[in-house]
Amino acid sequence: MSLKVLTVCLGNICRSPAAQGILQAKAAAKGLDIVLDSAGTAAYHLGKKPDTRSIAELRKRNIDISGQQARQIVQQDFNEFDWLLVMDKSNLKNVQAICPPEQQHKVRLFASFALNSSMQNDEVEDPYYGGDEGFAIMADHLEALADGFLETIL
Ligand code: 4NP
């Protein structure tokens, strides 16, 4: 059975779709059987494609996330997924608050998988209100964390 991973942010249009795309690409390159999806804690952008700036930044890295559609996290996700990887501490608090006690171990700050232990408490900062450069920084950070995650679970 495949490992199932859900990436989670606030709006599900900037960070978690990018994290999904990057993890998917890296897992495929390593021949790993991982099923990915993403969700937001909020319902602001239901059904929308990722932010055009996330799509553009990932396209530069040969990853196409334009087919994704925003959705909100639901209770079933806690049964369905092996890992729920959240981008920041506010996401962590919000997801932990709705997660059944027996599934809490699945919910982790994505940065907790950073290979550099001094970076394991970091947040993947929300680039939504900033400029394009924030999306490049986000994608660099997500690439490093995806490497850390895949190395850790292998
Ligand atoms: P995301 O970024 O959580 O990385 O998708 C955001 C997208 C939209 C909003 C906030 C953060 N918003 O307030 O609409």
Short mmCIF file of N, CA, C and O in Angstrom, two decimals, residues 29-149:
data_model
loop_
_atom_site.label_atom_id
_atom_site.label_comp_id
_atom_site.label_asym_id
_atom_site.label_seq_id
_atom_site.Cartn_x
_atom_site.Cartn_y
_atom_site.Cartn_z
N ALA A 29 10.94 10.91 -8.78
CA ALA A 29 12.34 10.81 -9.21
C ALA A 29 13.06 9.69 -8.46
O ALA A 29 13.99 9.09 -8.98
N LYS A 30 12.63 9.41 -7.23
CA LYS A 30 13.26 8.36 -6.43
C LYS A 30 12.53 7.02 -6.59
O LYS A 30 12.88 6.04 -5.93
N GLY A 31 11.47 7.01 -7.41
CA GLY A 31 10.71 5.78 -7.61
C GLY A 31 9.90 5.36 -6.39
O GLY A 31 9.60 4.19 -6.21
N LEU A 32 9.53 6.34 -5.57
CA LEU A 32 8.77 6.03 -4.35
C LEU A 32 7.27 6.09 -4.62
O LEU A 32 6.79 6.96 -5.34
N ASP A 33 6.57 5.16 -3.98
CA ASP A 33 5.12 5.08 -4.16
C ASP A 33 4.45 5.89 -3.04
O ASP A 33 4.14 5.36 -1.99
N ILE A 34 4.25 7.18 -3.29
CA ILE A 34 3.61 8.05 -2.30
C ILE A 34 2.43 8.75 -2.96
O ILE A 34 2.56 9.31 -4.05
N VAL A 35 1.28 8.68 -2.29
CA VAL A 35 0.09 9.40 -2.76
C VAL A 35 0.03 10.72 -2.02
O VAL A 35 0.13 10.76 -0.80
N LEU A 36 -0.10 11.81 -2.79
CA LEU A 36 -0.11 13.13 -2.18
C LEU A 36 -1.40 13.88 -2.45
O LEU A 36 -2.04 13.71 -3.50
N ASP A 37 -1.74 14.73 -1.50
CA ASP A 37 -2.84 15.67 -1.69
C ASP A 37 -2.52 16.87 -0.80
O ASP A 37 -1.57 16.82 -0.01
N SER A 38 -3.31 17.95 -0.95
CA SER A 38 -3.12 19.10 -0.07
C SER A 38 -4.47 19.67 0.31
O SER A 38 -5.49 19.41 -0.35
N ALA A 39 -4.47 20.45 1.40
CA ALA A 39 -5.71 21.04 1.90
C ALA A 39 -5.38 22.30 2.69
O ALA A 39 -4.23 22.51 3.09
N GLY A 40 -6.40 23.13 2.90
CA GLY A 40 -6.24 24.33 3.72
C GLY A 40 -7.04 24.20 5.00
O GLY A 40 -8.02 23.45 5.06
N THR A 41 -6.63 24.92 6.03
CA THR A 41 -7.44 24.95 7.25
C THR A 41 -8.64 25.87 7.05
O THR A 41 -9.67 25.70 7.70
N ALA A 42 -8.52 26.84 6.15
CA ALA A 42 -9.60 27.78 5.88
C ALA A 42 -10.32 27.42 4.57
O ALA A 42 -9.80 26.66 3.76
N ALA A 43 -11.50 28.00 4.40
CA ALA A 43 -12.31 27.69 3.22
C ALA A 43 -12.38 28.88 2.26
O ALA A 43 -13.31 29.00 1.47
N TYR A 44 -11.36 29.77 2.32
CA TYR A 44 -11.41 31.01 1.52
C TYR A 44 -11.45 30.77 0.01
O TYR A 44 -11.97 31.57 -0.73
N HIS A 45 -10.77 29.74 -0.44
CA HIS A 45 -10.50 29.64 -1.89
C HIS A 45 -10.98 28.32 -2.49
O HIS A 45 -10.39 27.82 -3.45
N LEU A 46 -12.04 27.75 -1.93
CA LEU A 46 -12.50 26.43 -2.35
C LEU A 46 -12.65 26.30 -3.86
O LEU A 46 -13.26 27.17 -4.50
N GLY A 47 -12.08 25.23 -4.42
CA GLY A 47 -12.23 24.95 -5.84
C GLY A 47 -11.30 25.73 -6.75
O GLY A 47 -11.25 25.47 -7.95
N LYS A 48 -10.53 26.68 -6.15
CA LYS A 48 -9.65 27.49 -7.01
C LYS A 48 -8.33 26.78 -7.29
O LYS A 48 -7.85 25.96 -6.51
N LYS A 49 -7.74 27.17 -8.42
CA LYS A 49 -6.38 26.72 -8.75
C LYS A 49 -5.39 27.38 -7.78
O LYS A 49 -5.71 28.42 -7.22
N PRO A 50 -4.17 26.83 -7.68
CA PRO A 50 -3.15 27.51 -6.89
C PRO A 50 -2.93 28.95 -7.38
O PRO A 50 -3.20 29.27 -8.54
N ASP A 51 -2.41 29.79 -6.49
CA ASP A 51 -2.03 31.16 -6.80
C ASP A 51 -1.10 31.16 -8.03
O ASP A 51 -0.21 30.32 -8.14
N THR A 52 -1.32 32.11 -8.93
CA THR A 52 -0.54 32.14 -10.18
C THR A 52 0.97 32.23 -9.90
O THR A 52 1.78 31.73 -10.67
N ARG A 53 1.32 32.87 -8.76
CA ARG A 53 2.75 33.01 -8.43
C ARG A 53 3.36 31.68 -7.99
O ARG A 53 4.53 31.40 -8.27
N SER A 54 2.57 30.84 -7.32
CA SER A 54 3.06 29.49 -6.97
C SER A 54 3.19 28.64 -8.24
O SER A 54 4.18 27.93 -8.43
N ILE A 55 2.18 28.75 -9.11
CA ILE A 55 2.23 27.98 -10.36
C ILE A 55 3.47 28.38 -11.15
O ILE A 55 4.23 27.52 -11.64
N ALA A 56 3.73 29.69 -11.26
CA ALA A 56 4.87 30.19 -12.06
C ALA A 56 6.20 29.77 -11.46
O ALA A 56 7.12 29.34 -12.18
N GLU A 57 6.32 29.87 -10.14
CA GLU A 57 7.59 29.51 -9.49
C GLU A 57 7.90 28.02 -9.68
O GLU A 57 9.03 27.63 -9.95
N LEU A 58 6.86 27.20 -9.56
CA LEU A 58 7.09 25.76 -9.72
C LEU A 58 7.32 25.38 -11.18
O LEU A 58 8.08 24.45 -11.48
N ARG A 59 6.68 26.13 -12.08
CA ARG A 59 6.90 25.86 -13.50
C ARG A 59 8.37 26.06 -13.86
O ARG A 59 8.94 25.30 -14.64
N LYS A 60 9.00 27.06 -13.23
CA LYS A 60 10.45 27.29 -13.45
C LYS A 60 11.26 26.07 -13.03
O LYS A 60 12.38 25.87 -13.44
N ARG A 61 10.69 25.28 -12.09
CA ARG A 61 11.37 24.09 -11.58
C ARG A 61 10.83 22.82 -12.24
O ARG A 61 11.02 21.72 -11.71
N ASN A 62 10.13 23.02 -13.37
CA ASN A 62 9.58 21.89 -14.15
C ASN A 62 8.55 21.06 -13.39
O ASN A 62 8.47 19.84 -13.56
N ILE A 63 7.79 21.73 -12.54
CA ILE A 63 6.71 21.05 -11.81
C ILE A 63 5.41 21.78 -12.13
O ILE A 63 5.33 23.01 -11.99
N ASP A 64 4.42 21.02 -12.56
CA ASP A 64 3.13 21.62 -12.95
C ASP A 64 2.10 21.38 -11.85
O ASP A 64 1.69 20.24 -11.62
N ILE A 65 1.69 22.47 -11.17
CA ILE A 65 0.66 22.32 -10.12
C ILE A 65 -0.65 22.98 -10.54
O ILE A 65 -1.56 23.15 -9.72
N SER A 66 -0.75 23.33 -11.83
CA SER A 66 -1.92 24.10 -12.28
C SER A 66 -3.22 23.31 -12.24
O SER A 66 -4.31 23.89 -12.28
N GLY A 67 -3.13 21.98 -12.15
CA GLY A 67 -4.35 21.17 -12.12
C GLY A 67 -4.94 21.00 -10.73
O GLY A 67 -6.02 20.41 -10.58
N GLN A 68 -4.26 21.52 -9.71
CA GLN A 68 -4.78 21.34 -8.35
C GLN A 68 -5.96 22.27 -8.08
O GLN A 68 -6.06 23.35 -8.66
N GLN A 69 -6.82 21.84 -7.15
CA GLN A 69 -7.99 22.64 -6.75
C GLN A 69 -8.05 22.73 -5.24
O GLN A 69 -7.96 21.69 -4.56
N ALA A 70 -8.23 23.93 -4.73
CA ALA A 70 -8.21 24.13 -3.27
C ALA A 70 -9.39 23.44 -2.60
O ALA A 70 -10.51 23.46 -3.11
N ARG A 71 -9.11 22.87 -1.44
CA ARG A 71 -10.16 22.29 -0.61
C ARG A 71 -9.80 22.50 0.85
O ARG A 71 -8.66 22.84 1.19
N GLN A 72 -10.79 22.31 1.71
CA GLN A 72 -10.55 22.44 3.14
C GLN A 72 -10.32 21.07 3.76
O GLN A 72 -10.90 20.08 3.30
N ILE A 73 -9.49 21.02 4.78
CA ILE A 73 -9.25 19.75 5.47
C ILE A 73 -10.57 19.23 6.08
O ILE A 73 -11.38 20.03 6.54
N VAL A 74 -10.75 17.92 6.04
CA VAL A 74 -11.96 17.30 6.62
C VAL A 74 -11.54 16.17 7.57
O VAL A 74 -10.41 15.67 7.49
N GLN A 75 -12.44 15.77 8.43
CA GLN A 75 -12.14 14.73 9.44
C GLN A 75 -11.59 13.46 8.80
O GLN A 75 -10.70 12.82 9.34
N GLN A 76 -12.15 13.09 7.66
CA GLN A 76 -11.74 11.85 6.98
C GLN A 76 -10.23 11.85 6.67
O GLN A 76 -9.60 10.79 6.60
N ASP A 77 -9.66 13.05 6.50
CA ASP A 77 -8.22 13.14 6.19
C ASP A 77 -7.36 12.50 7.28
O ASP A 77 -6.29 11.97 7.00
N PHE A 78 -7.84 12.55 8.51
CA PHE A 78 -7.03 11.99 9.61
C PHE A 78 -6.98 10.46 9.55
O PHE A 78 -6.02 9.85 10.01
N ASN A 79 -8.01 9.85 9.00
CA ASN A 79 -7.98 8.40 8.80
C ASN A 79 -7.20 8.03 7.56
O ASN A 79 -6.45 7.06 7.52
N GLU A 80 -7.41 8.84 6.55
CA GLU A 80 -6.93 8.54 5.21
C GLU A 80 -5.41 8.65 5.06
O GLU A 80 -4.79 7.85 4.37
N PHE A 81 -4.82 9.66 5.71
CA PHE A 81 -3.40 9.95 5.47
C PHE A 81 -2.50 9.44 6.60
O PHE A 81 -2.92 9.38 7.76
N ASP A 82 -1.27 9.09 6.23
CA ASP A 82 -0.28 8.64 7.21
C ASP A 82 0.41 9.83 7.86
O ASP A 82 0.84 9.76 9.01
N TRP A 83 0.57 10.90 7.05
CA TRP A 83 1.21 12.12 7.56
C TRP A 83 0.41 13.33 7.12
O TRP A 83 -0.05 13.38 5.97
N LEU A 84 0.25 14.28 8.03
CA LEU A 84 -0.32 15.59 7.69
C LEU A 84 0.77 16.60 8.02
O LEU A 84 1.11 16.80 9.19
N LEU A 85 1.35 17.18 6.97
CA LEU A 85 2.51 18.05 7.12
C LEU A 85 2.06 19.50 7.02
O LEU A 85 1.63 19.95 5.95
N VAL A 86 2.17 20.24 8.11
CA VAL A 86 1.65 21.61 8.15
C VAL A 86 2.80 22.61 7.99
O VAL A 86 3.93 22.34 8.35
N MET A 87 2.46 23.77 7.45
CA MET A 87 3.49 24.73 7.06
C MET A 87 3.93 25.67 8.19
O MET A 87 5.08 26.07 8.23
N ASP A 88 3.00 26.05 9.06
CA ASP A 88 3.39 26.97 10.14
C ASP A 88 2.70 26.59 11.45
O ASP A 88 1.90 25.65 11.49
N LYS A 89 3.03 27.34 12.49
CA LYS A 89 2.56 26.96 13.83
C LYS A 89 1.08 27.25 14.02
O LYS A 89 0.41 26.60 14.83
N SER A 90 0.59 28.20 13.26
CA SER A 90 -0.85 28.47 13.31
C SER A 90 -1.61 27.30 12.66
O SER A 90 -2.61 26.81 13.20
N ASN A 91 -1.11 26.81 11.53
CA ASN A 91 -1.71 25.60 10.91
C ASN A 91 -1.64 24.44 11.89
O ASN A 91 -2.60 23.67 12.02
N LEU A 92 -0.52 24.32 12.59
CA LEU A 92 -0.32 23.20 13.52
C LEU A 92 -1.39 23.23 14.61
O LEU A 92 -2.04 22.22 14.89
N LYS A 93 -1.58 24.42 15.16
CA LYS A 93 -2.58 24.59 16.23
C LYS A 93 -3.98 24.27 15.70
O LYS A 93 -4.75 23.55 16.34
N ASN A 94 -4.28 24.79 14.52
CA ASN A 94 -5.63 24.58 13.96
C ASN A 94 -5.90 23.13 13.60
O ASN A 94 -7.01 22.62 13.78
N VAL A 95 -4.89 22.46 13.08
CA VAL A 95 -5.08 21.05 12.69
C VAL A 95 -5.12 20.17 13.94
O VAL A 95 -5.99 19.29 14.05
N GLN A 96 -4.25 20.43 14.89
CA GLN A 96 -4.27 19.64 16.13
C GLN A 96 -5.61 19.78 16.85
O GLN A 96 -6.10 18.83 17.46
N ALA A 97 -6.21 20.97 16.72
CA ALA A 97 -7.48 21.23 17.43
C ALA A 97 -8.64 20.40 16.90
O ALA A 97 -9.60 20.15 17.63
N ILE A 98 -8.56 19.96 15.65
CA ILE A 98 -9.67 19.16 15.09
C ILE A 98 -9.29 17.69 14.90
O ILE A 98 -10.08 16.89 14.41
N CYS A 99 -8.05 17.36 15.28
CA CYS A 99 -7.56 15.99 15.05
C CYS A 99 -7.90 15.08 16.24
O CYS A 99 -7.66 15.45 17.39
N PRO A 100 -8.46 13.89 15.97
CA PRO A 100 -8.74 12.94 17.06
C PRO A 100 -7.44 12.58 17.79
O PRO A 100 -6.38 12.52 17.16
N PRO A 101 -7.53 12.31 19.09
CA PRO A 101 -6.34 12.03 19.89
C PRO A 101 -5.47 10.92 19.30
O PRO A 101 -4.24 11.02 19.29
N GLU A 102 -6.11 9.87 18.78
CA GLU A 102 -5.34 8.72 18.30
C GLU A 102 -4.60 8.99 16.98
O GLU A 102 -3.80 8.17 16.54
N GLN A 103 -4.88 10.13 16.36
CA GLN A 103 -4.20 10.47 15.09
C GLN A 103 -3.22 11.63 15.24
O GLN A 103 -2.58 12.02 14.26
N GLN A 104 -3.10 12.18 16.44
CA GLN A 104 -2.27 13.38 16.63
C GLN A 104 -0.82 13.17 16.18
O GLN A 104 -0.16 14.09 15.72
N HIS A 105 -0.34 11.93 16.30
CA HIS A 105 1.05 11.65 15.94
C HIS A 105 1.31 11.85 14.45
O HIS A 105 2.46 11.96 14.03
N LYS A 106 0.25 11.89 13.65
CA LYS A 106 0.42 12.06 12.19
C LYS A 106 0.65 13.52 11.80
O LYS A 106 1.05 13.80 10.68
N VAL A 107 0.33 14.44 12.71
CA VAL A 107 0.37 15.87 12.40
C VAL A 107 1.73 16.44 12.78
O VAL A 107 2.11 16.42 13.95
N ARG A 108 2.44 16.92 11.79
CA ARG A 108 3.80 17.42 12.06
C ARG A 108 4.07 18.71 11.30
O ARG A 108 3.64 18.87 10.15
N LEU A 109 4.80 19.61 11.96
CA LEU A 109 5.33 20.78 11.26
C LEU A 109 6.28 20.24 10.18
O LEU A 109 7.15 19.42 10.48
N PHE A 110 6.08 20.68 8.93
CA PHE A 110 6.90 20.14 7.84
C PHE A 110 8.38 20.32 8.17
O PHE A 110 9.20 19.42 7.94
N ALA A 111 8.72 21.48 8.76
CA ALA A 111 10.13 21.76 9.06
C ALA A 111 10.72 20.82 10.10
O ALA A 111 11.94 20.76 10.24
N SER A 112 9.86 20.07 10.81
CA SER A 112 10.42 19.13 11.79
C SER A 112 11.24 18.04 11.09
O SER A 112 12.01 17.34 11.73
N PHE A 113 11.08 17.92 9.77
CA PHE A 113 11.86 16.96 8.99
C PHE A 113 13.12 17.57 8.37
O PHE A 113 13.80 16.92 7.58
N ALA A 114 13.42 18.83 8.72
CA ALA A 114 14.63 19.46 8.18
C ALA A 114 15.85 18.65 8.61
O ALA A 114 15.93 18.17 9.75
N LEU A 115 16.80 18.49 7.68
CA LEU A 115 18.00 17.70 8.00
C LEU A 115 18.89 18.46 8.98
O LEU A 115 19.60 17.86 9.79
N ASN A 116 18.86 19.78 8.89
CA ASN A 116 19.62 20.63 9.81
C ASN A 116 18.77 20.87 11.07
O ASN A 116 17.71 21.49 11.01
N SER A 117 19.24 20.35 12.20
CA SER A 117 18.39 20.36 13.40
C SER A 117 18.07 21.78 13.88
O SER A 117 17.05 22.00 14.53
N SER A 118 18.89 22.75 13.51
CA SER A 118 18.60 24.13 13.92
C SER A 118 17.42 24.71 13.14
O SER A 118 16.94 25.80 13.46
N MET A 119 16.97 24.01 12.11
CA MET A 119 15.87 24.52 11.28
C MET A 119 14.56 23.77 11.50
O MET A 119 13.56 24.01 10.82
N GLN A 120 14.55 22.88 12.49
CA GLN A 120 13.38 22.00 12.65
C GLN A 120 12.17 22.66 13.31
O GLN A 120 11.11 22.07 13.38
N ASN A 121 12.39 23.88 13.80
CA ASN A 121 11.27 24.60 14.41
C ASN A 121 10.80 25.75 13.51
O ASN A 121 9.96 26.56 13.90
N ASP A 122 11.35 25.82 12.31
CA ASP A 122 11.04 26.92 11.39
C ASP A 122 9.64 26.76 10.80
O ASP A 122 9.11 25.67 10.70
N GLU A 123 9.10 27.88 10.34
CA GLU A 123 7.83 27.85 9.63
C GLU A 123 8.10 28.08 8.15
O GLU A 123 9.05 28.78 7.78
N VAL A 124 7.27 27.51 7.28
CA VAL A 124 7.29 27.88 5.87
C VAL A 124 6.41 29.13 5.79
O VAL A 124 5.19 29.05 5.97
N GLU A 125 7.06 30.26 5.62
CA GLU A 125 6.33 31.53 5.73
C GLU A 125 5.33 31.72 4.61
O GLU A 125 5.56 31.31 3.47
N ASP A 126 4.24 32.37 4.97
CA ASP A 126 3.15 32.62 4.03
C ASP A 126 3.56 33.73 3.05
O ASP A 126 3.77 34.86 3.46
N PRO A 127 3.67 33.41 1.76
CA PRO A 127 4.13 34.41 0.79
C PRO A 127 2.98 35.23 0.17
O PRO A 127 3.21 36.11 -0.65
N TYR A 128 1.74 34.95 0.58
CA TYR A 128 0.56 35.46 -0.12
C TYR A 128 0.54 36.98 -0.25
O TYR A 128 0.21 37.51 -1.31
N TYR A 129 0.89 37.68 0.84
CA TYR A 129 0.77 39.15 0.82
C TYR A 129 2.04 39.84 0.35
O TYR A 129 2.08 41.07 0.28
N GLY A 130 3.07 39.07 0.02
CA GLY A 130 4.34 39.69 -0.39
C GLY A 130 4.54 39.63 -1.90
O GLY A 130 3.60 39.40 -2.66
N GLY A 131 5.79 39.86 -2.32
CA GLY A 131 6.13 39.88 -3.75
C GLY A 131 6.54 38.51 -4.26
O GLY A 131 6.55 37.53 -3.50
N ASP A 132 6.91 38.50 -5.54
CA ASP A 132 7.28 37.23 -6.19
C ASP A 132 8.47 36.54 -5.53
O ASP A 132 8.55 35.32 -5.53
N GLU A 133 9.40 37.35 -4.97
CA GLU A 133 10.60 36.74 -4.38
C GLU A 133 10.23 35.82 -3.22
O GLU A 133 10.93 34.84 -2.97
N GLY A 134 9.14 36.13 -2.55
CA GLY A 134 8.69 35.27 -1.44
C GLY A 134 8.35 33.86 -1.92
O GLY A 134 8.49 32.90 -1.17
N PHE A 135 7.93 33.76 -3.16
CA PHE A 135 7.55 32.44 -3.71
C PHE A 135 8.79 31.61 -4.04
O PHE A 135 8.76 30.38 -3.92
N ALA A 136 9.86 32.29 -4.44
CA ALA A 136 11.12 31.58 -4.69
C ALA A 136 11.70 31.08 -3.36
O ALA A 136 12.16 29.94 -3.26
N ILE A 137 11.64 31.94 -2.35
CA ILE A 137 12.13 31.55 -1.02
C ILE A 137 11.31 30.37 -0.49
O ILE A 137 11.85 29.38 0.02
N MET A 138 9.99 30.48 -0.65
CA MET A 138 9.09 29.39 -0.24
C MET A 138 9.47 28.07 -0.93
O MET A 138 9.57 27.02 -0.29
N ALA A 139 9.67 28.14 -2.25
CA ALA A 139 9.94 26.91 -3.00
C ALA A 139 11.30 26.32 -2.62
O ALA A 139 11.43 25.09 -2.51
N ASP A 140 12.30 27.19 -2.38
CA ASP A 140 13.61 26.68 -1.92
C ASP A 140 13.45 25.96 -0.58
O ASP A 140 14.01 24.89 -0.36
N HIS A 141 12.69 26.59 0.31
CA HIS A 141 12.48 26.01 1.64
C HIS A 141 11.76 24.66 1.51
O HIS A 141 12.17 23.66 2.10
N LEU A 142 10.71 24.63 0.69
CA LEU A 142 9.93 23.39 0.52
C LEU A 142 10.78 22.29 -0.10
O LEU A 142 10.64 21.11 0.27
N GLU A 143 11.66 22.65 -1.02
CA GLU A 143 12.53 21.62 -1.63
C GLU A 143 13.43 20.99 -0.58
O GLU A 143 13.60 19.77 -0.54
N ALA A 144 13.99 21.84 0.28
CA ALA A 144 14.89 21.32 1.32
C ALA A 144 14.10 20.42 2.29
O ALA A 144 14.58 19.36 2.71
N LEU A 145 12.90 20.84 2.65
CA LEU A 145 12.10 20.05 3.59
C LEU A 145 11.61 18.75 2.96
O LEU A 145 11.53 17.71 3.63
N ALA A 146 11.29 18.80 1.68
CA ALA A 146 10.87 17.57 0.98
C ALA A 146 12.03 16.58 0.96
O ALA A 146 11.83 15.38 1.20
N ASP A 147 13.25 17.06 0.72
CA ASP A 147 14.43 16.17 0.77
C ASP A 147 14.56 15.56 2.17
O ASP A 147 14.80 14.36 2.31
N GLY A 148 14.39 16.39 3.19
CA GLY A 148 14.51 15.92 4.57
C GLY A 148 13.44 14.89 4.89
O GLY A 148 13.72 13.86 5.51
N PHE A 149 12.23 15.16 4.46
CA PHE A 149 11.13 14.23 4.73
C PHE A 149 11.38 12.89 4.06
O PHE A 149 11.29 11.83 4.69
#
